[in-house]
Amino acid sequence: MTEIRTPLRRLPAQRRSAERVQRMLDACADILDEDGYDGLTTTRIAQRAEVAIGSVYQFFPDKRAVAQALALRNLEVFGDRISRTLTEGAFADWSDTVGAIIDIFVEMHRTVPGFRVLRFGDVADVNLLDSDADNNAVVAGRLRTMIVETFGVKDTPGLATALAIAVEAGDAVLKMAFRRDPDGDPEIVAEAERLIHGYLASHIRES
């Protein structure tokens, strides 16, 4: 997986600047929840964050870059929560983590501002996280790294393919769950877990 480049024009050098950037991302998330990606503008971000429009352009070239930074923040939160769960949980096998990972995703969808609209960026661009890989591939790559490091699983092309398929399938079924119910249809969420766990467990047996 390639290194994801920051969408920031420049990194904030001072704490006050870093806090201002986070306020812009918070404002972006609120606007996404209210009016979707089409309703997002740099002017609205500046107004909601209570900063000058010049401050937005000091760090971001356009609204896409702000959305990219928010998607990266979402990815970091997702990764941090999974990492903590993998470390603290007593899982017999790495495929048994599927339910916990789906629970984290569903909880973020319900509680993290802007996540239900942006998630990891597809609403803006399927290559928002990385110009060389689609967003789901980046997520699968992060999961692969955590699983290899936590469970000592051998990192093989087969593992990469299995996780890529699992993420794509899970993404599609969970989208269906949230189309049916804003909080995620529990029956469809459960079926997503059963589908992905069964597939990965089968992959382990065959590998």
Tab-separated table of C-alpha atoms in Angstrom:
chain	number	residue	atom	x	y	z
A	1	MET	CA	0.000	0.000	0.000
A	2	THR	CA	1.311	3.427	-0.905
A	3	GLU	CA	1.889	6.165	1.642
A	4	ILE	CA	-1.130	8.442	1.888
A	5	ARG	CA	-0.145	12.037	1.299
A	6	THR	CA	-1.672	14.741	3.454
A	7	PRO	CA	-4.283	16.920	1.739
A	8	LEU	CA	-3.066	19.910	3.752
A	9	ARG	CA	-1.229	22.644	1.885
A	10	ARG	CA	0.957	22.968	4.946
A	11	LEU	CA	0.990	21.355	8.360
A	12	PRO	CA	-0.076	23.559	11.270
A	13	ALA	CA	3.031	24.593	13.168
A	14	GLN	CA	1.339	25.741	16.373
A	15	ARG	CA	-1.273	24.238	18.660
A	16	ARG	CA	-3.681	27.071	17.919
A	17	SER	CA	-3.381	26.399	14.174
A	18	ALA	CA	-3.908	22.666	14.708
A	19	GLU	CA	-7.037	23.382	16.744
A	20	ARG	CA	-8.297	25.676	13.976
A	21	VAL	CA	-7.832	22.910	11.397
A	22	GLN	CA	-9.778	20.491	13.620
A	23	ARG	CA	-12.594	23.054	13.887
A	24	MET	CA	-12.707	23.171	10.090
A	25	LEU	CA	-12.990	19.391	9.945
A	26	ASP	CA	-15.720	19.444	12.605
A	27	ALA	CA	-17.563	22.089	10.572
A	28	CYS	CA	-17.183	19.975	7.434
A	29	ALA	CA	-18.703	16.985	9.263
A	30	ASP	CA	-21.690	19.014	10.497
A	31	ILE	CA	-22.422	20.399	7.026
A	32	LEU	CA	-22.205	16.920	5.493
A	33	ASP	CA	-24.804	15.677	7.978
A	34	GLU	CA	-27.080	18.614	7.197
A	35	ASP	CA	-26.790	18.971	3.425
A	36	GLY	CA	-24.526	16.252	2.053
A	37	TYR	CA	-21.402	16.677	-0.040
A	38	ASP	CA	-23.184	18.837	-2.634
A	39	GLY	CA	-24.007	21.360	0.104
A	40	LEU	CA	-20.399	21.596	1.235
A	41	THR	CA	-18.440	24.734	0.328
A	42	THR	CA	-15.303	26.330	1.683
A	43	THR	CA	-17.338	29.442	2.537
A	44	ARG	CA	-19.755	27.430	4.668
A	45	ILE	CA	-16.865	25.622	6.340
A	46	ALA	CA	-15.285	28.964	7.260
A	47	GLN	CA	-18.568	30.341	8.587
A	48	ARG	CA	-19.347	27.241	10.657
A	49	ALA	CA	-15.799	27.004	12.035
A	50	GLU	CA	-15.809	30.756	12.756
A	51	VAL	CA	-12.597	31.380	10.852
A	52	ALA	CA	-11.751	33.666	7.960
A	53	ILE	CA	-12.073	32.114	4.505
A	54	GLY	CA	-8.370	32.846	4.088
A	55	SER	CA	-7.668	30.486	6.982
A	56	VAL	CA	-9.386	27.657	5.107
A	57	TYR	CA	-7.321	28.312	1.977
A	58	GLN	CA	-4.190	28.646	4.077
A	59	PHE	CA	-4.465	24.913	4.778
A	60	PHE	CA	-6.775	23.492	2.086
A	61	PRO	CA	-6.943	24.185	-1.670
A	62	ASP	CA	-10.639	23.278	-1.978
A	63	LYS	CA	-13.554	21.482	-0.330
A	64	ARG	CA	-12.370	18.112	-1.658
A	65	ALA	CA	-9.170	18.468	0.360
A	66	VAL	CA	-11.160	19.225	3.516
A	67	ALA	CA	-13.301	16.143	2.884
A	68	GLN	CA	-10.132	14.113	2.321
A	69	ALA	CA	-8.692	15.262	5.640
A	70	LEU	CA	-11.965	14.350	7.367
A	71	ALA	CA	-12.002	10.919	5.680
A	72	LEU	CA	-8.438	10.343	6.877
A	73	ARG	CA	-9.475	11.334	10.390
A	74	ASN	CA	-12.340	8.835	10.142
A	75	LEU	CA	-9.896	6.163	9.032
A	76	GLU	CA	-7.572	6.912	11.953
A	77	VAL	CA	-10.440	6.754	14.456
A	78	PHE	CA	-11.633	3.483	12.909
A	79	GLY	CA	-8.126	2.040	13.023
A	80	ASP	CA	-7.483	3.154	16.598
A	81	ARG	CA	-10.730	1.607	17.827
A	82	ILE	CA	-10.044	-1.654	16.018
A	83	SER	CA	-6.468	-1.804	17.280
A	84	ARG	CA	-7.634	-1.315	20.860
A	85	THR	CA	-10.327	-3.986	20.439
A	86	LEU	CA	-7.895	-6.486	18.911
A	87	THR	CA	-5.416	-5.913	21.728
A	88	GLU	CA	-7.961	-6.151	24.535
A	89	GLY	CA	-10.222	-8.859	23.085
A	90	ALA	CA	-9.835	-12.612	23.493
A	91	PHE	CA	-10.283	-13.843	19.922
A	92	ALA	CA	-9.659	-17.498	19.122
A	93	ASP	CA	-8.771	-16.626	15.545
A	94	TRP	CA	-8.409	-13.452	13.502
A	95	SER	CA	-11.572	-14.226	11.523
A	96	ASP	CA	-13.492	-13.987	14.827
A	97	THR	CA	-12.797	-10.242	14.882
A	98	VAL	CA	-15.361	-9.632	12.118
A	99	GLY	CA	-18.256	-8.957	14.485
A	100	ALA	CA	-16.233	-6.510	16.575
A	101	ILE	CA	-15.021	-4.632	13.488
A	102	ILE	CA	-18.538	-4.380	12.076
A	103	ASP	CA	-19.817	-3.174	15.466
A	104	ILE	CA	-17.194	-0.398	15.443
A	105	PHE	CA	-18.176	0.641	11.922
A	106	VAL	CA	-21.892	0.666	12.769
A	107	GLU	CA	-21.278	2.650	15.968
A	108	MET	CA	-19.252	5.241	14.052
A	109	HIS	CA	-22.024	5.460	11.475
A	110	ARG	CA	-24.476	6.226	14.272
A	111	THR	CA	-22.402	8.594	16.398
A	112	VAL	CA	-19.477	10.194	14.541
A	113	PRO	CA	-20.517	13.475	12.856
A	114	GLY	CA	-20.277	13.341	9.070
A	115	PHE	CA	-19.393	9.635	8.966
A	116	ARG	CA	-22.758	8.418	7.687
A	117	VAL	CA	-22.356	10.655	4.625
A	118	LEU	CA	-18.608	10.618	3.972
A	119	ARG	CA	-17.417	7.419	5.669
A	120	PHE	CA	-14.002	6.879	4.035
A	121	GLY	CA	-14.636	9.234	1.137
A	122	ASP	CA	-16.626	7.558	-1.631
A	123	VAL	CA	-19.242	10.318	-1.695
A	124	ALA	CA	-16.490	12.692	-2.825
A	125	ASP	CA	-14.163	10.385	-4.786
A	126	VAL	CA	-13.528	6.615	-4.774
A	127	ASN	CA	-9.810	7.483	-4.705
A	128	LEU	CA	-10.098	10.149	-2.017
A	129	LEU	CA	-7.766	8.482	0.484
A	130	ASP	CA	-5.086	7.515	-2.027
A	131	SER	CA	-4.796	8.420	-5.709
A	132	ASP	CA	-3.241	5.009	-6.407
A	133	ALA	CA	-5.862	2.850	-4.656
A	134	ASP	CA	-9.593	3.000	-4.100
A	135	ASN	CA	-10.863	3.810	-0.624
A	136	ASN	CA	-11.916	0.245	0.212
A	137	ALA	CA	-8.469	-1.010	-0.779
A	138	VAL	CA	-6.895	1.445	1.678
A	139	VAL	CA	-9.225	0.241	4.456
A	140	ALA	CA	-8.438	-3.396	3.605
A	141	GLY	CA	-4.726	-2.597	3.700
A	142	ARG	CA	-5.001	-1.075	7.173
A	143	LEU	CA	-6.945	-4.103	8.434
A	144	ARG	CA	-4.382	-6.437	6.903
A	145	THR	CA	-1.519	-4.678	8.691
A	146	MET	CA	-3.300	-4.828	12.052
A	147	ILE	CA	-4.228	-8.501	11.669
A	148	VAL	CA	-0.698	-9.500	10.662
A	149	GLU	CA	0.844	-7.569	13.562
A	150	THR	CA	-1.693	-8.646	16.187
A	151	PHE	CA	-2.158	-12.319	15.328
A	152	GLY	CA	1.157	-13.121	13.684
A	153	VAL	CA	-0.622	-14.210	10.520
A	154	LYS	CA	1.624	-14.750	7.514
A	155	ASP	CA	1.253	-11.803	5.135
A	156	THR	CA	0.506	-13.391	1.769
A	157	PRO	CA	-1.152	-12.286	-1.488
A	158	GLY	CA	-3.985	-14.654	-0.573
A	159	LEU	CA	-4.601	-12.809	2.690
A	160	ALA	CA	-4.591	-9.477	0.857
A	161	THR	CA	-7.135	-10.767	-1.666
A	162	ALA	CA	-9.360	-12.276	1.025
A	163	LEU	CA	-9.460	-9.039	3.022
A	164	ALA	CA	-10.066	-6.956	-0.110
A	165	ILE	CA	-13.064	-9.156	-0.973
A	166	ALA	CA	-14.320	-9.098	2.626
A	167	VAL	CA	-14.199	-5.294	2.772
A	168	GLU	CA	-15.959	-4.911	-0.599
A	169	ALA	CA	-18.683	-7.399	0.360
A	170	GLY	CA	-19.120	-5.923	3.827
A	171	ASP	CA	-19.317	-2.402	2.422
A	172	ALA	CA	-22.076	-3.391	-0.014
A	173	VAL	CA	-24.183	-5.249	2.553
A	174	LEU	CA	-23.789	-2.557	5.220
A	175	LYS	CA	-24.829	0.114	2.715
A	176	MET	CA	-27.994	-1.941	2.237
A	177	ALA	CA	-28.494	-2.050	6.018
A	178	PHE	CA	-28.278	1.738	6.299
A	179	ARG	CA	-30.543	2.298	3.304
A	180	ARG	CA	-33.227	0.312	5.104
A	181	ASP	CA	-32.714	1.920	8.508
A	182	PRO	CA	-30.794	5.128	9.355
A	183	ASP	CA	-29.256	3.294	12.332
A	184	GLY	CA	-28.504	0.152	10.324
A	185	ASP	CA	-31.082	-2.635	9.992
A	186	PRO	CA	-30.022	-5.114	12.732
A	187	GLU	CA	-30.995	-8.142	10.650
A	188	ILE	CA	-28.901	-7.019	7.673
A	189	VAL	CA	-25.967	-6.081	9.929
A	190	ALA	CA	-26.101	-9.576	11.437
A	191	GLU	CA	-26.183	-11.108	7.958
A	192	ALA	CA	-23.148	-9.038	6.967
A	193	GLU	CA	-21.256	-10.455	9.931
A	194	ARG	CA	-22.325	-14.011	9.102
A	195	LEU	CA	-21.380	-13.598	5.456
A	196	ILE	CA	-17.927	-12.134	6.065
A	197	HIS	CA	-17.041	-14.387	8.990
A	198	GLY	CA	-18.047	-17.471	7.012
A	199	TYR	CA	-15.997	-16.392	4.018
A	200	LEU	CA	-12.855	-15.608	6.043
A	201	ALA	CA	-13.141	-18.768	8.135
A	202	SER	CA	-13.391	-20.754	4.908
A	203	HIS	CA	-10.302	-18.951	3.591
A	204	ILE	CA	-8.359	-19.956	6.720
A	205	ARG	CA	-9.338	-23.624	6.346
A	206	GLU	CA	-8.272	-23.650	2.697
A	207	SER	CA	-4.987	-21.789	3.191
